[in-house]
Short mmCIF file of C-alpha atoms in Angstrom, two decimals:
data_model
loop_
_atom_site.label_atom_id
_atom_site.label_comp_id
_atom_site.label_asym_id
_atom_site.label_seq_id
_atom_site.Cartn_x
_atom_site.Cartn_y
_atom_site.Cartn_z
CA MET A 30 -99.58 153.87 142.40
CA ILE A 31 -99.67 157.32 141.13
CA GLY A 32 -96.10 159.89 142.25
CA ARG A 33 -95.87 163.16 141.12
CA LEU A 34 -97.14 165.89 139.09
CA ASN A 35 -94.65 165.61 135.79
CA HIS A 36 -96.82 168.35 134.21
CA VAL A 37 -99.90 170.68 133.41
CA ALA A 38 -101.17 171.45 129.87
CA ILE A 39 -102.55 174.42 129.14
CA ALA A 40 -103.58 175.02 125.23
CA VAL A 41 -102.88 178.52 123.78
CA PRO A 42 -104.19 180.20 120.54
CA ASP A 43 -101.24 182.06 120.31
CA LEU A 44 -98.24 180.13 121.88
CA GLU A 45 -95.79 183.17 121.33
CA ALA A 46 -98.30 185.90 122.96
CA ALA A 47 -98.56 182.89 126.03
CA THR A 48 -94.60 182.90 126.50
CA ALA A 49 -94.16 185.66 126.87
CA THR A 50 -96.63 185.98 129.40
CA TYR A 51 -95.61 183.13 131.68
CA ARG A 52 -92.15 185.02 131.21
CA ASP A 53 -92.29 188.63 131.23
CA THR A 54 -95.42 189.09 133.39
CA LEU A 55 -95.65 186.04 135.36
CA GLY A 56 -91.52 185.49 136.09
CA ALA A 57 -91.09 181.86 135.17
CA THR A 58 -88.44 180.25 133.31
CA VAL A 59 -89.47 179.30 129.77
CA SER A 60 -87.56 177.49 126.72
CA GLU A 61 -87.77 177.96 123.17
CA PRO A 62 -90.72 176.54 121.13
CA VAL A 63 -90.53 173.06 120.80
CA PRO A 64 -91.89 171.62 117.68
CA GLN A 65 -93.89 167.89 118.36
CA PRO A 66 -95.14 166.54 115.10
CA ALA A 67 -94.91 163.39 115.96
CA HIS A 68 -98.09 164.62 118.83
CA GLY A 69 -99.54 167.86 116.54
CA VAL A 70 -97.99 170.36 119.17
CA THR A 71 -95.38 172.42 119.36
CA VAL A 72 -94.39 173.13 123.28
CA VAL A 73 -92.87 175.15 125.28
CA PHE A 74 -91.69 174.44 128.55
CA VAL A 75 -92.20 176.55 131.58
CA THR A 76 -89.55 175.47 134.60
CA LEU A 77 -90.87 175.84 137.90
CA PRO A 78 -89.82 174.73 141.59
CA ASN A 79 -91.13 171.60 141.81
CA THR A 80 -92.93 170.30 138.50
CA LYS A 81 -93.98 172.30 134.76
CA ILE A 82 -96.25 173.90 132.84
CA GLU A 83 -96.70 173.02 129.27
CA LEU A 84 -98.01 175.67 127.03
CA LEU A 85 -99.69 173.36 124.35
CA HIS A 86 -99.73 174.80 120.48
CA PRO A 87 -101.33 172.94 117.74
CA MET A 88 -98.83 171.72 114.67
CA GLY A 89 -100.53 170.54 111.88
CA GLU A 90 -103.78 169.12 110.56
CA LYS A 91 -104.88 166.97 113.05
CA SER A 92 -103.62 168.25 116.51
CA PRO A 93 -105.36 166.36 119.21
CA ILE A 94 -105.68 169.78 120.76
CA GLN A 95 -107.51 171.31 117.80
CA GLY A 96 -110.51 169.87 119.29
CA PHE A 97 -110.33 171.42 122.20
CA LEU A 98 -109.07 174.92 121.28
CA ASP A 99 -112.24 175.62 119.04
CA LYS A 100 -114.42 174.45 122.24
CA ASN A 101 -112.05 177.03 124.41
CA PRO A 102 -110.65 179.41 121.84
CA ALA A 103 -109.35 181.51 124.48
CA GLY A 104 -107.10 178.68 125.49
CA GLY A 105 -107.34 176.42 129.04
CA ILE A 106 -106.51 173.73 131.58
CA HIS A 107 -105.74 170.93 129.09
CA HIS A 108 -104.32 167.67 131.25
CA VAL A 109 -102.42 166.46 134.06
CA CYS A 110 -99.62 163.76 133.92
CA TYR A 111 -98.33 161.60 137.19
CA GLU A 112 -95.80 159.75 136.81
CA VAL A 113 -96.04 155.69 137.28
CA GLU A 114 -93.28 153.75 137.63
CA ASP A 115 -94.35 150.82 135.56
CA ILE A 116 -96.81 152.07 132.39
CA LEU A 117 -98.15 148.55 131.81
CA ALA A 118 -98.68 147.65 135.25
CA ALA A 119 -100.62 150.90 135.86
CA ARG A 120 -102.42 150.09 132.38
CA ASP A 121 -103.55 146.28 133.30
CA ARG A 122 -104.70 148.06 137.20
CA LEU A 123 -107.13 150.49 135.10
CA LYS A 124 -108.23 148.94 133.52
CA GLU A 125 -109.38 146.02 135.41
CA GLN A 126 -111.14 148.58 137.54
CA GLY A 127 -112.50 149.80 134.96
CA LEU A 128 -110.36 152.80 133.76
CA ARG A 129 -110.99 153.39 129.39
CA VAL A 130 -107.60 153.99 128.14
CA LEU A 131 -107.29 156.20 124.98
CA GLY A 132 -106.32 155.23 121.80
CA ASP A 133 -105.06 151.52 120.90
CA GLY A 134 -104.35 150.89 125.00
CA GLU A 135 -100.77 150.63 123.78
CA PRO A 136 -98.44 153.15 125.18
CA ARG A 137 -96.51 155.40 123.16
CA LEU A 138 -93.63 157.42 123.55
CA GLY A 139 -94.52 160.89 124.57
CA ALA A 140 -93.09 164.45 124.68
CA HIS A 141 -90.12 163.48 127.16
CA ASP A 142 -89.57 160.30 124.91
CA LYS A 143 -91.12 158.06 128.38
CA PRO A 144 -94.04 155.75 127.08
CA VAL A 145 -96.91 157.42 127.80
CA LEU A 146 -100.69 157.10 127.96
CA PHE A 147 -103.91 158.82 127.87
CA LEU A 148 -106.86 158.22 130.60
CA HIS A 149 -110.74 158.69 129.63
CA PRO A 150 -111.64 162.37 131.23
CA LYS A 151 -115.29 160.68 131.82
CA ASP A 152 -113.68 157.86 133.85
CA LEU A 153 -111.85 161.01 135.70
CA TYR A 154 -114.67 163.38 136.26
CA GLY A 155 -113.75 165.49 133.58
CA THR A 156 -109.83 165.72 134.14
CA LEU A 157 -108.01 163.73 131.25
CA VAL A 158 -105.00 162.89 132.37
CA GLU A 159 -101.80 161.81 131.05
CA LEU A 160 -99.78 158.42 132.98
CA GLU A 161 -96.24 158.39 132.26
CA GLN A 162 -93.42 156.03 133.78
CA ALA A 163 -91.14 158.00 134.90
CA MET B 25 -91.70 185.27 140.56
CA ILE B 26 -93.80 182.65 139.92
CA GLY B 27 -92.67 179.59 142.43
CA ARG B 28 -93.76 176.22 143.01
CA LEU B 29 -96.98 174.92 141.72
CA ASN B 30 -98.95 175.01 145.33
CA HIS B 31 -101.99 173.28 144.03
CA VAL B 32 -104.22 172.08 140.63
CA ALA B 33 -107.97 171.90 142.14
CA ILE B 34 -110.28 169.43 140.58
CA ALA B 35 -114.23 170.39 140.67
CA VAL B 36 -116.14 167.34 141.38
CA PRO B 37 -119.42 166.76 140.97
CA ASP B 38 -119.37 163.61 143.69
CA LEU B 39 -117.00 163.83 145.98
CA GLU B 40 -116.72 160.22 147.85
CA ALA B 41 -116.97 158.82 144.66
CA ALA B 42 -113.67 160.74 143.36
CA THR B 43 -112.54 160.46 146.67
CA ALA B 44 -112.61 156.76 146.18
CA THR B 45 -111.29 156.74 142.48
CA TYR B 46 -108.25 158.80 143.68
CA ARG B 47 -107.52 156.71 146.60
CA ASP B 48 -108.46 153.27 145.48
CA THR B 49 -107.68 153.80 141.90
CA LEU B 50 -104.87 155.91 141.18
CA GLY B 51 -103.62 154.36 144.97
CA ALA B 52 -102.85 158.51 146.05
CA THR B 53 -102.75 159.44 149.83
CA VAL B 54 -106.04 161.18 150.20
CA SER B 55 -107.29 163.42 153.07
CA GLU B 56 -110.51 163.38 154.62
CA PRO B 57 -113.42 165.64 153.17
CA VAL B 58 -112.27 169.35 155.22
CA PRO B 59 -115.52 171.91 155.12
CA GLN B 60 -114.48 175.08 153.86
CA PRO B 61 -117.41 177.22 154.56
CA ALA B 62 -116.17 180.37 153.81
CA HIS B 63 -114.45 179.53 150.34
CA GLY B 64 -118.20 177.81 149.53
CA VAL B 65 -115.93 174.14 149.46
CA THR B 66 -115.24 171.35 150.48
CA VAL B 67 -111.81 170.08 150.32
CA VAL B 68 -110.04 166.98 149.48
CA PHE B 69 -106.71 166.98 149.38
CA VAL B 70 -104.89 164.13 147.33
CA THR B 71 -100.88 164.25 148.35
CA LEU B 72 -98.38 163.64 145.50
CA PRO B 73 -94.54 163.94 146.22
CA ASN B 74 -93.95 167.32 144.58
CA THR B 75 -97.09 168.67 144.86
CA LYS B 76 -101.35 168.85 145.90
CA ILE B 77 -104.29 168.43 143.97
CA GLU B 78 -107.62 169.37 145.63
CA LEU B 79 -111.09 168.00 144.96
CA LEU B 80 -113.37 170.51 144.96
CA HIS B 81 -117.03 170.12 146.07
CA PRO B 82 -119.66 173.44 146.25
CA MET B 83 -120.78 173.96 149.85
CA GLY B 84 -123.18 175.72 150.60
CA GLU B 85 -125.93 178.16 148.06
CA LYS B 86 -123.41 180.57 146.59
CA SER B 87 -120.30 178.49 145.95
CA PRO B 88 -117.63 180.20 143.81
CA ILE B 89 -117.41 176.82 142.35
CA GLN B 90 -121.32 175.55 140.97
CA GLY B 91 -120.77 177.55 137.63
CA PHE B 92 -118.32 175.99 136.77
CA LEU B 93 -119.65 172.55 137.43
CA ASP B 94 -122.97 173.39 135.98
CA LYS B 95 -121.52 174.37 132.61
CA ASN B 96 -119.44 171.22 133.70
CA PRO B 97 -121.40 168.82 134.87
CA ALA B 98 -118.78 165.62 135.01
CA GLY B 99 -116.13 168.07 136.45
CA GLY B 100 -113.13 169.47 134.95
CA ILE B 101 -109.75 171.06 136.22
CA HIS B 102 -110.37 174.66 137.72
CA HIS B 103 -107.10 176.20 139.08
CA VAL B 104 -103.93 176.24 139.34
CA CYS B 105 -102.33 177.64 142.30
CA TYR B 106 -98.65 179.34 142.41
CA GLU B 107 -96.65 180.51 145.04
CA VAL B 108 -95.15 183.82 145.24
CA GLU B 109 -93.07 185.50 147.77
CA ASP B 110 -94.83 188.63 148.58
CA ILE B 111 -98.55 188.69 147.47
CA LEU B 112 -99.19 192.27 147.27
CA ALA B 113 -95.56 193.09 145.74
CA ALA B 114 -97.08 190.50 143.43
CA ARG B 115 -99.88 191.67 142.78
CA ASP B 116 -99.08 195.70 142.04
CA ARG B 117 -96.53 194.01 140.23
CA LEU B 118 -99.27 191.81 137.42
CA LYS B 119 -101.75 195.04 138.02
CA GLU B 120 -98.95 197.18 136.39
CA GLN B 121 -98.80 194.60 133.47
CA GLY B 122 -102.85 195.09 132.66
CA LEU B 123 -103.67 191.14 134.26
CA ARG B 124 -107.33 191.64 136.38
CA VAL B 125 -107.57 190.89 139.54
CA LEU B 126 -110.55 189.42 140.81
CA GLY B 127 -113.08 190.51 143.42
CA ASP B 128 -112.29 193.94 144.87
CA GLY B 129 -108.60 193.06 144.41
CA GLU B 130 -107.24 192.72 148.45
CA PRO B 131 -105.64 189.10 149.18
CA ARG B 132 -107.54 187.28 151.63
CA LEU B 133 -106.60 183.89 153.44
CA GLY B 134 -106.88 180.78 151.47
CA ALA B 135 -107.49 177.16 152.14
CA HIS B 136 -104.04 176.94 154.31
CA ASP B 137 -104.27 180.26 155.68
CA LYS B 138 -102.22 182.00 153.85
CA PRO B 139 -103.12 185.03 151.85
CA VAL B 140 -104.66 184.44 148.32
CA LEU B 141 -105.75 186.29 144.77
CA PHE B 142 -106.93 185.35 142.50
CA LEU B 143 -106.26 186.67 138.24
CA HIS B 144 -108.64 187.26 135.47
CA PRO B 145 -108.53 183.38 133.47
CA LYS B 146 -109.22 186.16 130.45
CA ASP B 147 -106.05 187.37 131.08
CA LEU B 148 -103.51 184.29 132.03
CA TYR B 149 -105.39 181.90 127.98
CA GLY B 150 -108.25 180.67 129.51
CA THR B 151 -106.76 179.31 132.79
CA LEU B 152 -107.96 180.17 136.21
CA VAL B 153 -104.77 181.26 138.80
CA GLU B 154 -105.08 181.76 142.46
CA LEU B 155 -101.58 183.35 144.13
CA GLU B 156 -100.73 182.48 147.16
CA GLN B 157 -98.20 183.74 150.02
CA ALA B 158 -95.40 180.59 149.91
#
């Protein structure tokens, strides 16, 4: 069911410094910072030949990654995102198998304007997983 | 400099259960468990269309992931691995820029029988990064 790894999201306390490290030190192609107020984050996209890294920094007072950075002040890998062909079918199958979908269980538009859901990390061995409709 | 994302490594406390979840619930293609005594881990490879997930479980008394599981008993994302064309050139460039290479700084053969190095997570915003010669 899961398809491509769409991205790995890394929360960072200093977006400018992290962007410079990925661009200048690791030699990767990075985007400008993209504010995403609806998601409470500013994102820098790091383009790799086969997938993306997304550097996330909190935006606003209710950012969903603030708690993670409070626990991990240096930053860290926040989640992985797998693509699925049909997000509603994927959700229903996973719920039947006992996995918990975060929030109200309805997909919402994610950072790439496609429907996304998040699965509870306790059901996936400590890994927060985002599903995105391909 | 960094190329493809070779894999995302996820440490899990119960390899059999995690493998079943990735295979049966998430519907991914998984390998048999591969013992890697030289690395202190048993690995299950989860094949995605564009990259791999590696489920890691401690093997032996000095496993490099035991400390991580002690701190994260449910498991969690342990590291990401980027491919580089020339691991010695990459190492020298990164050291010049102040990044710390773990261990004695010499590449050793990794899980795929190619030279690998690990970079200190404190220099990369809390992310443990493995470099593997492509």
